[in-house]
PDB file of C-alpha atoms in Angstrom:
ATOM      1  CA  ARG Q  41      60.789   5.617  34.368  1.00  0.00           C
ATOM      2  CA  LYS Q  42      57.519   4.366  35.818  1.00  0.00           C
ATOM      3  CA  GLY Q  43      57.230   0.792  34.649  1.00  0.00           C
ATOM      4  CA  LYS Q  44      57.889   0.771  30.913  1.00  0.00           C
ATOM      5  CA  ALA Q  45      56.844   4.409  30.386  1.00  0.00           C
ATOM      6  CA  ARG Q  46      59.100   7.408  30.824  1.00  0.00           C
ATOM      7  CA  SER Q  47      57.961  10.029  33.329  1.00  0.00           C
ATOM      8  CA  THR Q  48      58.766  13.700  33.890  1.00  0.00           C
ATOM      9  CA  ASP Q  49      56.316  14.335  36.729  1.00  0.00           C
ATOM     10  CA  ASP Q  50      57.314  16.545  39.654  1.00  0.00           C
ATOM     11  CA  LYS Q  51      58.430  13.717  41.941  1.00  0.00           C
ATOM     12  CA  THR Q  52      60.548  12.144  39.218  1.00  0.00           C
ATOM     13  CA  LEU Q  53      62.264  15.462  38.468  1.00  0.00           C
ATOM     14  CA  ALA Q  54      62.829  16.120  42.177  1.00  0.00           C
ATOM     15  CA  ALA Q  55      64.463  12.704  42.501  1.00  0.00           C
ATOM     16  CA  LEU Q  56      66.617  13.446  39.445  1.00  0.00           C
ATOM     17  CA  ILE Q  57      68.141  16.459  41.242  1.00  0.00           C
ATOM     18  CA  LYS Q  58      69.592  14.114  43.849  1.00  0.00           C
ATOM     19  CA  LYS Q  59      71.076  11.863  41.188  1.00  0.00           C
ATOM     20  CA  VAL Q  60      72.355  14.722  38.997  1.00  0.00           C
ATOM     21  CA  PRO Q  61      72.945  17.793  41.221  1.00  0.00           C
ATOM     22  CA  LYS Q  62      74.055  19.912  38.227  1.00  0.00           C
ATOM     23  CA  SER Q  63      70.510  19.652  36.861  1.00  0.00           C
ATOM     24  CA  ALA Q  64      69.017  21.501  39.871  1.00  0.00           C
ATOM     25  CA  GLY Q  65      68.830  24.907  38.162  1.00  0.00           C
ATOM     26  CA  ILE Q  66      66.987  23.842  35.027  1.00  0.00           C
ATOM     27  CA  ILE Q  67      64.714  21.421  36.874  1.00  0.00           C
ATOM     28  CA  LYS Q  68      63.719  24.091  39.406  1.00  0.00           C
ATOM     29  CA  ALA Q  69      62.890  26.428  36.514  1.00  0.00           C
ATOM     30  CA  ILE Q  70      60.710  23.714  34.929  1.00  0.00           C
ATOM     31  CA  LEU Q  71      58.884  23.058  38.211  1.00  0.00           C
ATOM     32  CA  ASP Q  72      58.303  26.786  38.793  1.00  0.00           C
ATOM     33  CA  ALA Q  73      56.967  27.231  35.260  1.00  0.00           C
ATOM     34  CA  ARG Q  74      54.577  24.326  35.790  1.00  0.00           C
ATOM     35  CA  SER Q  75      53.384  25.797  39.069  1.00  0.00           C
ATOM     36  CA  TYR Q  76      52.596  29.188  37.516  1.00  0.00           C
ATOM     37  CA  ALA Q  77      50.970  27.607  34.450  1.00  0.00           C
ATOM     38  CA  LYS Q  78      48.769  25.515  36.718  1.00  0.00           C
ATOM     39  CA  ALA Q  79      47.775  28.599  38.682  1.00  0.00           C
ATOM     40  CA  LEU Q  80      46.646  30.368  35.488  1.00  0.00           C
ATOM     41  CA  ASN Q  81      44.711  27.412  34.081  1.00  0.00           C
ATOM     42  CA  PRO Q  82      40.957  26.941  34.670  1.00  0.00           C
ATOM     43  CA  GLY Q  83      40.586  25.536  38.159  1.00  0.00           C
ATOM     44  CA  GLY Q  84      44.034  26.830  39.137  1.00  0.00           C
ATOM     45  CA  ASP Q  85      44.955  29.091  42.045  1.00  0.00           C
ATOM     46  CA  LEU Q  86      44.096  32.303  40.199  1.00  0.00           C
ATOM     47  CA  ALA Q  87      40.944  30.963  38.538  1.00  0.00           C
ATOM     48  CA  VAL Q  88      38.544  32.360  41.112  1.00  0.00           C
ATOM     49  CA  ARG Q  89      35.379  34.404  40.698  1.00  0.00           C
ATOM     50  CA  VAL Q  90      35.455  37.535  42.853  1.00  0.00           C
ATOM     51  CA  ASP Q  91      32.268  38.898  44.462  1.00  0.00           C
ATOM     52  CA  PRO Q  92      30.913  42.298  43.295  1.00  0.00           C
ATOM     53  CA  ASP Q  93      32.356  44.045  46.382  1.00  0.00           C
ATOM     54  CA  GLY Q  94      35.855  42.911  45.423  1.00  0.00           C
ATOM     55  CA  ARG Q  95      36.126  40.264  48.140  1.00  0.00           C
ATOM     56  CA  VAL Q  96      36.895  36.566  47.739  1.00  0.00           C
ATOM     57  CA  ARG Q  97      34.801  34.189  49.833  1.00  0.00           C
ATOM     58  CA  CYS Q  98      34.114  30.489  50.276  1.00  0.00           C
ATOM     59  CA  SER Q  99      31.557  28.193  51.857  1.00  0.00           C
ATOM     60  CA  TYR Q 100      32.435  26.073  54.890  1.00  0.00           C
ATOM     61  CA  ASN Q 101      31.072  22.549  54.940  1.00  0.00           C
ATOM     62  CA  LEU Q 102      30.470  21.354  58.499  1.00  0.00           C
ATOM     63  CA  ALA Q 103      30.345  17.673  57.517  1.00  0.00           C
ATOM     64  CA  GLY Q 104      32.830  17.849  54.686  1.00  0.00           C
ATOM     65  CA  THR Q 105      35.324  15.235  55.881  1.00  0.00           C
ATOM     66  CA  GLU Q 106      35.308  11.813  57.529  1.00  0.00           C
ATOM     67  CA  ILE Q 107      37.449  13.010  60.440  1.00  0.00           C
ATOM     68  CA  GLY Q 108      35.269  15.972  61.407  1.00  0.00           C
ATOM     69  CA  ARG Q 109      37.322  18.810  59.970  1.00  0.00           C
ATOM     70  CA  PHE Q 110      35.566  21.579  58.101  1.00  0.00           C
ATOM     71  CA  SER Q 111      36.077  21.588  54.359  1.00  0.00           C
ATOM     72  CA  ALA Q 112      35.660  24.561  52.049  1.00  0.00           C
ATOM     73  CA  SER Q 113      34.387  25.094  48.527  1.00  0.00           C
ATOM     74  CA  GLU Q 114      33.019  27.791  46.273  1.00  0.00           C
ATOM     75  CA  THR Q 115      29.939  29.609  47.509  1.00  0.00           C
ATOM     76  CA  ALA Q 116      26.360  28.724  46.584  1.00  0.00           C
ATOM     77  CA  TRP Q 117      26.516  31.540  44.000  1.00  0.00           C
ATOM     78  CA  GLY Q 118      29.555  30.067  42.258  1.00  0.00           C
ATOM     79  CA  SER Q 119      32.110  32.566  43.514  1.00  0.00           C
ATOM     80  CA  GLY Q 120      35.216  31.909  45.596  1.00  0.00           C
ATOM     81  CA  LYS Q 121      36.903  28.537  46.099  1.00  0.00           C
ATOM     82  CA  ASN Q 122      38.712  26.417  48.678  1.00  0.00           C
ATOM     83  CA  HIS Q 123      41.505  28.887  49.454  1.00  0.00           C
ATOM     84  CA  GLN Q 124      43.447  26.337  51.489  1.00  0.00           C
ATOM     85  CA  ASN Q 125      44.518  24.775  48.194  1.00  0.00           C
ATOM     86  CA  VAL Q 126      46.145  27.978  46.973  1.00  0.00           C
ATOM     87  CA  THR Q 127      49.873  27.348  46.593  1.00  0.00           C
ATOM     88  CA  ARG Q 128      51.941  28.643  49.508  1.00  0.00           C
ATOM     89  CA  GLY Q 129      54.300  31.532  48.859  1.00  0.00           C
ATOM     90  CA  GLU Q 130      53.824  34.331  46.356  1.00  0.00           C
ATOM     91  CA  LEU Q 131      50.284  33.386  45.344  1.00  0.00           C
ATOM     92  CA  ARG Q 132      49.030  33.410  48.935  1.00  0.00           C
ATOM     93  CA  ARG Q 133      50.675  36.773  49.534  1.00  0.00           C
ATOM     94  CA  MET Q 134      48.379  38.225  46.868  1.00  0.00           C
ATOM     95  CA  TYR Q 135      45.483  37.942  49.317  1.00  0.00           C
ATOM     96  CA  ARG Q 136      44.937  41.183  51.251  1.00  0.00           C
ATOM     97  CA  ALA Q 137      42.593  42.015  54.107  1.00  0.00           C
ATOM     98  CA  THR Q 138      40.151  44.907  53.875  1.00  0.00           C
ATOM     99  CA  PRO Q 139      41.924  48.142  54.964  1.00  0.00           C
ATOM    100  CA  GLY Q 140      41.851  48.353  58.750  1.00  0.00           C
ATOM    101  CA  LYS Q 141      41.369  44.585  59.105  1.00  0.00           C
ATOM    102  CA  THR Q 142      43.811  41.725  59.620  1.00  0.00           C
ATOM    103  CA  LEU Q 143      44.122  38.231  58.159  1.00  0.00           C
ATOM    104  CA  LEU Q 144      44.672  35.844  61.049  1.00  0.00           C
ATOM    105  CA  SER Q 145      46.390  32.466  60.659  1.00  0.00           C
ATOM    106  CA  VAL Q 146      46.544  30.186  63.712  1.00  0.00           C
ATOM    107  CA  ASP Q 147      47.654  26.560  64.029  1.00  0.00           C
ATOM    108  CA  TYR Q 148      48.593  24.077  66.720  1.00  0.00           C
ATOM    109  CA  SER Q 149      52.229  23.006  66.905  1.00  0.00           C
ATOM    110  CA  GLN Q 150      52.757  19.278  66.220  1.00  0.00           C
ATOM    111  CA  ALA Q 151      49.195  18.590  67.380  1.00  0.00           C
ATOM    112  CA  GLU Q 152      48.908  15.098  65.901  1.00  0.00           C
ATOM    113  CA  LEU Q 153      52.229  14.009  67.398  1.00  0.00           C
ATOM    114  CA  TRP Q 154      50.988  15.191  70.795  1.00  0.00           C
ATOM    115  CA  VAL Q 155      47.896  13.013  70.362  1.00  0.00           C
ATOM    116  CA  VAL Q 156      50.097  10.035  69.388  1.00  0.00           C
ATOM    117  CA  ALA Q 157      52.224  10.628  72.491  1.00  0.00           C
ATOM    118  CA  HIS Q 158      49.082  10.752  74.654  1.00  0.00           C
ATOM    119  CA  LEU Q 159      47.590   7.597  73.120  1.00  0.00           C
ATOM    120  CA  THR Q 160      50.767   5.538  73.218  1.00  0.00           C
ATOM    121  CA  GLY Q 161      52.327   6.912  76.381  1.00  0.00           C
ATOM    122  CA  ASP Q 162      55.693   6.692  74.618  1.00  0.00           C
ATOM    123  CA  SER Q 163      58.143   8.261  77.072  1.00  0.00           C
ATOM    124  CA  THR Q 164      60.683   9.155  74.363  1.00  0.00           C
ATOM    125  CA  LEU Q 165      58.156  11.044  72.248  1.00  0.00           C
ATOM    126  CA  LEU Q 166      56.641  12.731  75.311  1.00  0.00           C
ATOM    127  CA  SER Q 167      60.111  13.899  76.322  1.00  0.00           C
ATOM    128  CA  LEU Q 168      60.907  15.273  72.856  1.00  0.00           C
ATOM    129  CA  LEU Q 169      57.677  17.246  72.697  1.00  0.00           C
ATOM    130  CA  GLY Q 170      57.801  18.397  76.307  1.00  0.00           C
ATOM    131  CA  ASN Q 171      61.324  19.808  75.989  1.00  0.00           C
ATOM    132  CA  GLY Q 172      60.348  22.069  73.096  1.00  0.00           C
ATOM    133  CA  GLY Q 173      62.441  22.897  70.046  1.00  0.00           C
ATOM    134  CA  ASP Q 174      62.369  21.330  66.606  1.00  0.00           C
ATOM    135  CA  VAL Q 175      60.901  17.858  67.134  1.00  0.00           C
ATOM    136  CA  HIS Q 176      62.065  16.645  63.702  1.00  0.00           C
ATOM    137  CA  VAL Q 177      65.671  17.616  64.450  1.00  0.00           C
ATOM    138  CA  LYS Q 178      65.390  15.866  67.812  1.00  0.00           C
ATOM    139  CA  THR Q 179      63.941  12.762  66.141  1.00  0.00           C
ATOM    140  CA  ALA Q 180      66.728  12.730  63.552  1.00  0.00           C
ATOM    141  CA  ALA Q 181      69.346  13.075  66.303  1.00  0.00           C
ATOM    142  CA  LEU Q 182      67.987   9.943  67.968  1.00  0.00           C
ATOM    143  CA  LEU Q 183      67.641   7.976  64.723  1.00  0.00           C
ATOM    144  CA  PHE Q 184      71.145   8.811  63.500  1.00  0.00           C
ATOM    145  CA  ASN Q 185      72.730   8.873  66.978  1.00  0.00           C
ATOM    146  CA  LYS Q 186      74.184  12.359  66.444  1.00  0.00           C
ATOM    147  CA  PRO Q 187      74.118  15.648  68.388  1.00  0.00           C
ATOM    148  CA  GLU Q 188      71.244  17.916  67.364  1.00  0.00           C
ATOM    149  CA  SER Q 189      73.673  20.654  66.329  1.00  0.00           C
ATOM    150  CA  THR Q 190      75.157  18.391  63.630  1.00  0.00           C
ATOM    151  CA  ILE Q 191      71.873  17.348  61.994  1.00  0.00           C
ATOM    152  CA  THR Q 192      71.769  18.319  58.316  1.00  0.00           C
ATOM    153  CA  PRO Q 193      68.631  19.542  56.490  1.00  0.00           C
ATOM    154  CA  ASP Q 194      68.433  16.173  54.701  1.00  0.00           C
ATOM    155  CA  GLU Q 195      68.592  14.295  58.004  1.00  0.00           C
ATOM    156  CA  ARG Q 196      65.925  16.566  59.466  1.00  0.00           C
ATOM    157  CA  ASN Q 197      63.686  15.760  56.506  1.00  0.00           C
ATOM    158  CA  LYS Q 198      64.183  12.069  57.207  1.00  0.00           C
ATOM    159  CA  GLY Q 199      63.255  12.632  60.848  1.00  0.00           C
ATOM    160  CA  LYS Q 200      60.118  14.400  59.657  1.00  0.00           C
ATOM    161  CA  THR Q 201      59.393  11.534  57.266  1.00  0.00           C
ATOM    162  CA  ALA Q 202      59.634   9.077  60.143  1.00  0.00           C
ATOM    163  CA  ASN Q 203      57.303  11.141  62.318  1.00  0.00           C
ATOM    164  CA  PHE Q 204      54.621  11.546  59.671  1.00  0.00           C
ATOM    165  CA  ALA Q 205      54.992   8.330  57.687  1.00  0.00           C
ATOM    166  CA  PHE Q 206      56.037   5.418  59.858  1.00  0.00           C
ATOM    167  CA  CYS Q 207      54.035   6.740  62.795  1.00  0.00           C
ATOM    168  CA  TYR Q 208      50.874   6.156  60.728  1.00  0.00           C
ATOM    169  CA  GLY Q 209      51.863   2.818  59.265  1.00  0.00           C
ATOM    170  CA  ILE Q 210      53.171   3.748  55.824  1.00  0.00           C
ATOM    171  CA  THR Q 211      55.200   0.889  54.331  1.00  0.00           C
ATOM    172  CA  THR Q 212      58.883   1.252  53.505  1.00  0.00           C
ATOM    173  CA  ARG Q 213      58.162   0.893  49.792  1.00  0.00           C
ATOM    174  CA  ARG Q 214      55.592   3.665  49.799  1.00  0.00           C
ATOM    175  CA  ALA Q 215      57.791   5.895  51.967  1.00  0.00           C
ATOM    176  CA  ALA Q 216      60.691   5.402  49.571  1.00  0.00           C
ATOM    177  CA  ARG Q 217      58.521   6.335  46.599  1.00  0.00           C
ATOM    178  CA  GLN Q 218      56.717   9.247  48.286  1.00  0.00           C
ATOM    179  CA  TYR Q 219      59.814  10.841  49.824  1.00  0.00           C
ATOM    180  CA  ASN Q 220      62.347  10.061  47.101  1.00  0.00           C
ATOM    181  CA  MET Q 221      64.395   7.633  49.199  1.00  0.00           C
ATOM    182  CA  ASP Q 222      66.172   4.390  48.442  1.00  0.00           C
ATOM    183  CA  GLU Q 223      64.031   1.476  49.626  1.00  0.00           C
ATOM    184  CA  LYS Q 224      66.831  -0.024  51.738  1.00  0.00           C
ATOM    185  CA  GLU Q 225      67.421   3.374  53.334  1.00  0.00           C
ATOM    186  CA  ALA Q 226      63.706   3.691  54.082  1.00  0.00           C
ATOM    187  CA  GLU Q 227      63.733   0.250  55.698  1.00  0.00           C
ATOM    188  CA  ARG Q 228      66.721   1.159  57.909  1.00  0.00           C
ATOM    189  CA  LEU Q 229      64.995   4.389  58.901  1.00  0.00           C
ATOM    190  CA  ARG Q 230      61.787   2.553  59.756  1.00  0.00           C
ATOM    191  CA  ASN Q 231      63.572  -0.059  61.857  1.00  0.00           C
ATOM    192  CA  SER Q 232      65.478   2.651  63.718  1.00  0.00           C
ATOM    193  CA  TYR Q 233      62.243   4.582  64.334  1.00  0.00           C
ATOM    194  CA  PHE Q 234      60.416   1.681  65.973  1.00  0.00           C
ATOM    195  CA  ALA Q 235      63.504   0.707  67.976  1.00  0.00           C
ATOM    196  CA  THR Q 236      63.538   4.268  69.348  1.00  0.00           C
ATOM    197  CA  PHE Q 237      59.805   4.765  69.881  1.00  0.00           C
ATOM    198  CA  VAL Q 238      58.901   1.285  71.094  1.00  0.00           C
ATOM    199  CA  ASP Q 239      55.427   2.157  72.387  1.00  0.00           C
ATOM    200  CA  ILE Q 240      54.357   3.406  68.958  1.00  0.00           C
ATOM    201  CA  GLY Q 241      55.048  -0.082  67.587  1.00  0.00           C
ATOM    202  CA  ALA Q 242      52.966  -1.535  70.425  1.00  0.00           C
ATOM    203  CA  TRP Q 243      50.168   0.904  69.511  1.00  0.00           C
ATOM    204  CA  HIS Q 244      50.249  -0.345  65.929  1.00  0.00           C
ATOM    205  CA  ARG Q 245      49.889  -3.951  67.095  1.00  0.00           C
ATOM    206  CA  TRP Q 246      47.015  -2.975  69.390  1.00  0.00           C
ATOM    207  CA  ALA Q 247      45.251  -1.104  66.571  1.00  0.00           C
ATOM    208  CA  PHE Q 248      45.539  -4.110  64.260  1.00  0.00           C
ATOM    209  CA  ALA Q 249      44.053  -6.438  66.899  1.00  0.00           C
ATOM    210  CA  GLU Q 250      41.342  -3.925  67.790  1.00  0.00           C
ATOM    211  CA  LEU Q 251      40.354  -3.480  64.153  1.00  0.00           C
ATOM    212  CA  ARG Q 252      39.842  -7.240  63.818  1.00  0.00           C
ATOM    213  CA  ARG Q 253      37.807  -7.325  67.022  1.00  0.00           C
ATOM    214  CA  ASN Q 254      35.640  -4.239  66.476  1.00  0.00           C
ATOM    215  CA  PRO Q 255      35.654  -2.049  63.343  1.00  0.00           C
ATOM    216  CA  LEU Q 256      33.897   0.805  65.225  1.00  0.00           C
ATOM    217  CA  LEU Q 257      36.493   3.197  66.625  1.00  0.00           C
ATOM    218  CA  ALA Q 258      35.965   6.236  68.867  1.00  0.00           C
ATOM    219  CA  THR Q 259      38.180   9.245  69.666  1.00  0.00           C
ATOM    220  CA  PRO Q 260      38.718  10.577  73.215  1.00  0.00           C
ATOM    221  CA  PHE Q 261      35.951  13.097  72.404  1.00  0.00           C
ATOM    222  CA  GLY Q 262      33.520  10.312  71.460  1.00  0.00           C
ATOM    223  CA  PHE Q 263      33.576  10.879  67.691  1.00  0.00           C
ATOM    224  CA  LYS Q 264      33.025   7.484  66.046  1.00  0.00           C
ATOM    225  CA  ARG Q 265      33.810   5.946  62.679  1.00  0.00           C
ATOM    226  CA  ARG Q 266      33.186   2.457  61.360  1.00  0.00           C
ATOM    227  CA  PHE Q 267      35.799   0.904  59.067  1.00  0.00           C
ATOM    228  CA  TRP Q 268      34.252  -1.254  56.360  1.00  0.00           C
ATOM    229  CA  GLY Q 269      37.447  -2.441  54.674  1.00  0.00           C
ATOM    230  CA  ARG Q 270      39.112  -5.792  55.349  1.00  0.00           C
ATOM    231  CA  SER Q 271      40.927  -5.814  58.674  1.00  0.00           C
ATOM    232  CA  ASP Q 272      44.097  -7.162  57.019  1.00  0.00           C
ATOM    233  CA  ASP Q 273      44.102  -4.535  54.259  1.00  0.00           C
ATOM    234  CA  HIS Q 274      46.998  -2.107  54.673  1.00  0.00           C
ATOM    235  CA  ASN Q 275      45.004   0.978  53.642  1.00  0.00           C
ATOM    236  CA  THR Q 276      42.328   0.129  56.199  1.00  0.00           C
ATOM    237  CA  ILE Q 277      44.943  -0.289  58.929  1.00  0.00           C
ATOM    238  CA  LYS Q 278      46.631   2.997  57.961  1.00  0.00           C
ATOM    239  CA  SER Q 279      43.291   4.831  58.014  1.00  0.00           C
ATOM    240  CA  HIS Q 280      42.545   3.253  61.382  1.00  0.00           C
ATOM    241  CA  LEU Q 281      45.855   4.532  62.822  1.00  0.00           C
ATOM    242  CA  GLY Q 282      45.348   8.020  61.474  1.00  0.00           C
ATOM    243  CA  PHE Q 283      41.688   8.429  62.396  1.00  0.00           C
ATOM    244  CA  VAL Q 284      41.935   8.959  66.159  1.00  0.00           C
ATOM    245  CA  CYS Q 285      44.830  11.426  65.851  1.00  0.00           C
ATOM    246  CA  GLU Q 286      43.382  13.417  62.957  1.00  0.00           C
ATOM    247  CA  ALA Q 287      39.833  13.440  64.301  1.00  0.00           C
ATOM    248  CA  THR Q 288      40.987  14.486  67.779  1.00  0.00           C
ATOM    249  CA  VAL Q 289      42.967  17.408  66.355  1.00  0.00           C
ATOM    250  CA  ALA Q 290      39.997  18.305  64.154  1.00  0.00           C
ATOM    251  CA  GLN Q 291      37.782  18.510  67.225  1.00  0.00           C
ATOM    252  CA  LEU Q 292      40.333  20.707  69.008  1.00  0.00           C
ATOM    253  CA  CYS Q 293      40.497  23.036  65.992  1.00  0.00           C
ATOM    254  CA  ASN Q 294      36.704  23.193  65.684  1.00  0.00           C
ATOM    255  CA  ASP Q 295      36.359  23.973  69.400  1.00  0.00           C
ATOM    256  CA  SER Q 296      39.013  26.681  69.090  1.00  0.00           C
ATOM    257  CA  VAL Q 297      37.114  28.362  66.248  1.00  0.00           C
ATOM    258  CA  ARG Q 298      33.886  28.220  68.240  1.00  0.00           C
ATOM    259  CA  MET Q 299      35.536  29.721  71.323  1.00  0.00           C
ATOM    260  CA  LEU Q 300      37.155  32.428  69.209  1.00  0.00           C
ATOM    261  CA  VAL Q 301      33.814  33.461  67.758  1.00  0.00           C
ATOM    262  CA  GLU Q 302      31.956  33.265  71.065  1.00  0.00           C
ATOM    263  CA  GLN Q 303      34.478  34.990  73.316  1.00  0.00           C
ATOM    264  CA  ALA Q 304      36.681  37.200  71.197  1.00  0.00           C
ATOM    265  CA  PHE Q 305      34.677  38.319  68.169  1.00  0.00           C
ATOM    266  CA  ASP Q 306      34.051  41.845  69.464  1.00  0.00           C
ATOM    267  CA  TRP Q 307      37.707  42.866  69.815  1.00  0.00           C
ATOM    268  CA  LEU Q 308      39.531  40.884  67.135  1.00  0.00           C
ATOM    269  CA  PRO Q 309      40.442  43.165  64.165  1.00  0.00           C
ATOM    270  CA  ILE Q 310      39.110  40.797  61.503  1.00  0.00           C
TER     271      ILE Q 310
END
């Protein structure tokens, strides 16, 4: 239920699997059927106009986001789409490069967490990242006080939730709703996270004070954004926490693309 109304949305069904494990098979079938139906509908993953030469393209928008990342959309001629939104898995595997060419996918590993570690100077987070391995397993091992080898997939997911939710100021209530957790469990996880990564909590307090003092914030690269919302509004604070990390990573990605084109275009098989 959501309020007085009954709900069968994806998150509700996913939560139902935890409550009634025997329902997993039928619920997974329902979710898969929805995914494929969505892909076939107008505006879905497969609803894309192909160019006359058989290729699928898009347009890149240099100022498409508030944090400086490129965004993508259909071309000026109405073909293509934002291919990043194509569902991962089988539908993405339908994309093929021109014969003799290669599709290249490159990403930074835990880039935003590295920026958080740099900004906060948190020795625990710096150590986790510097030692390599699965940072979410390592986080879960600290939060649950267990050896890494004994961390279950569910505990790893909770470590990942802590890294990408509480790090950016998401409330326990929202985390519980978004990640299908009990609210008391989410609160315990949050308290454990900030007891472990103490400098991240200090960073949050600094950001709140800084937002009240000056709503104009700059990244280490000098990219600036002014926050117009109330300084005590939670969404404004959350956006403030995420901006420097996301915008810094965006700049790194943009610079990487530029360097790739400038220095390696002649020999890359793309």
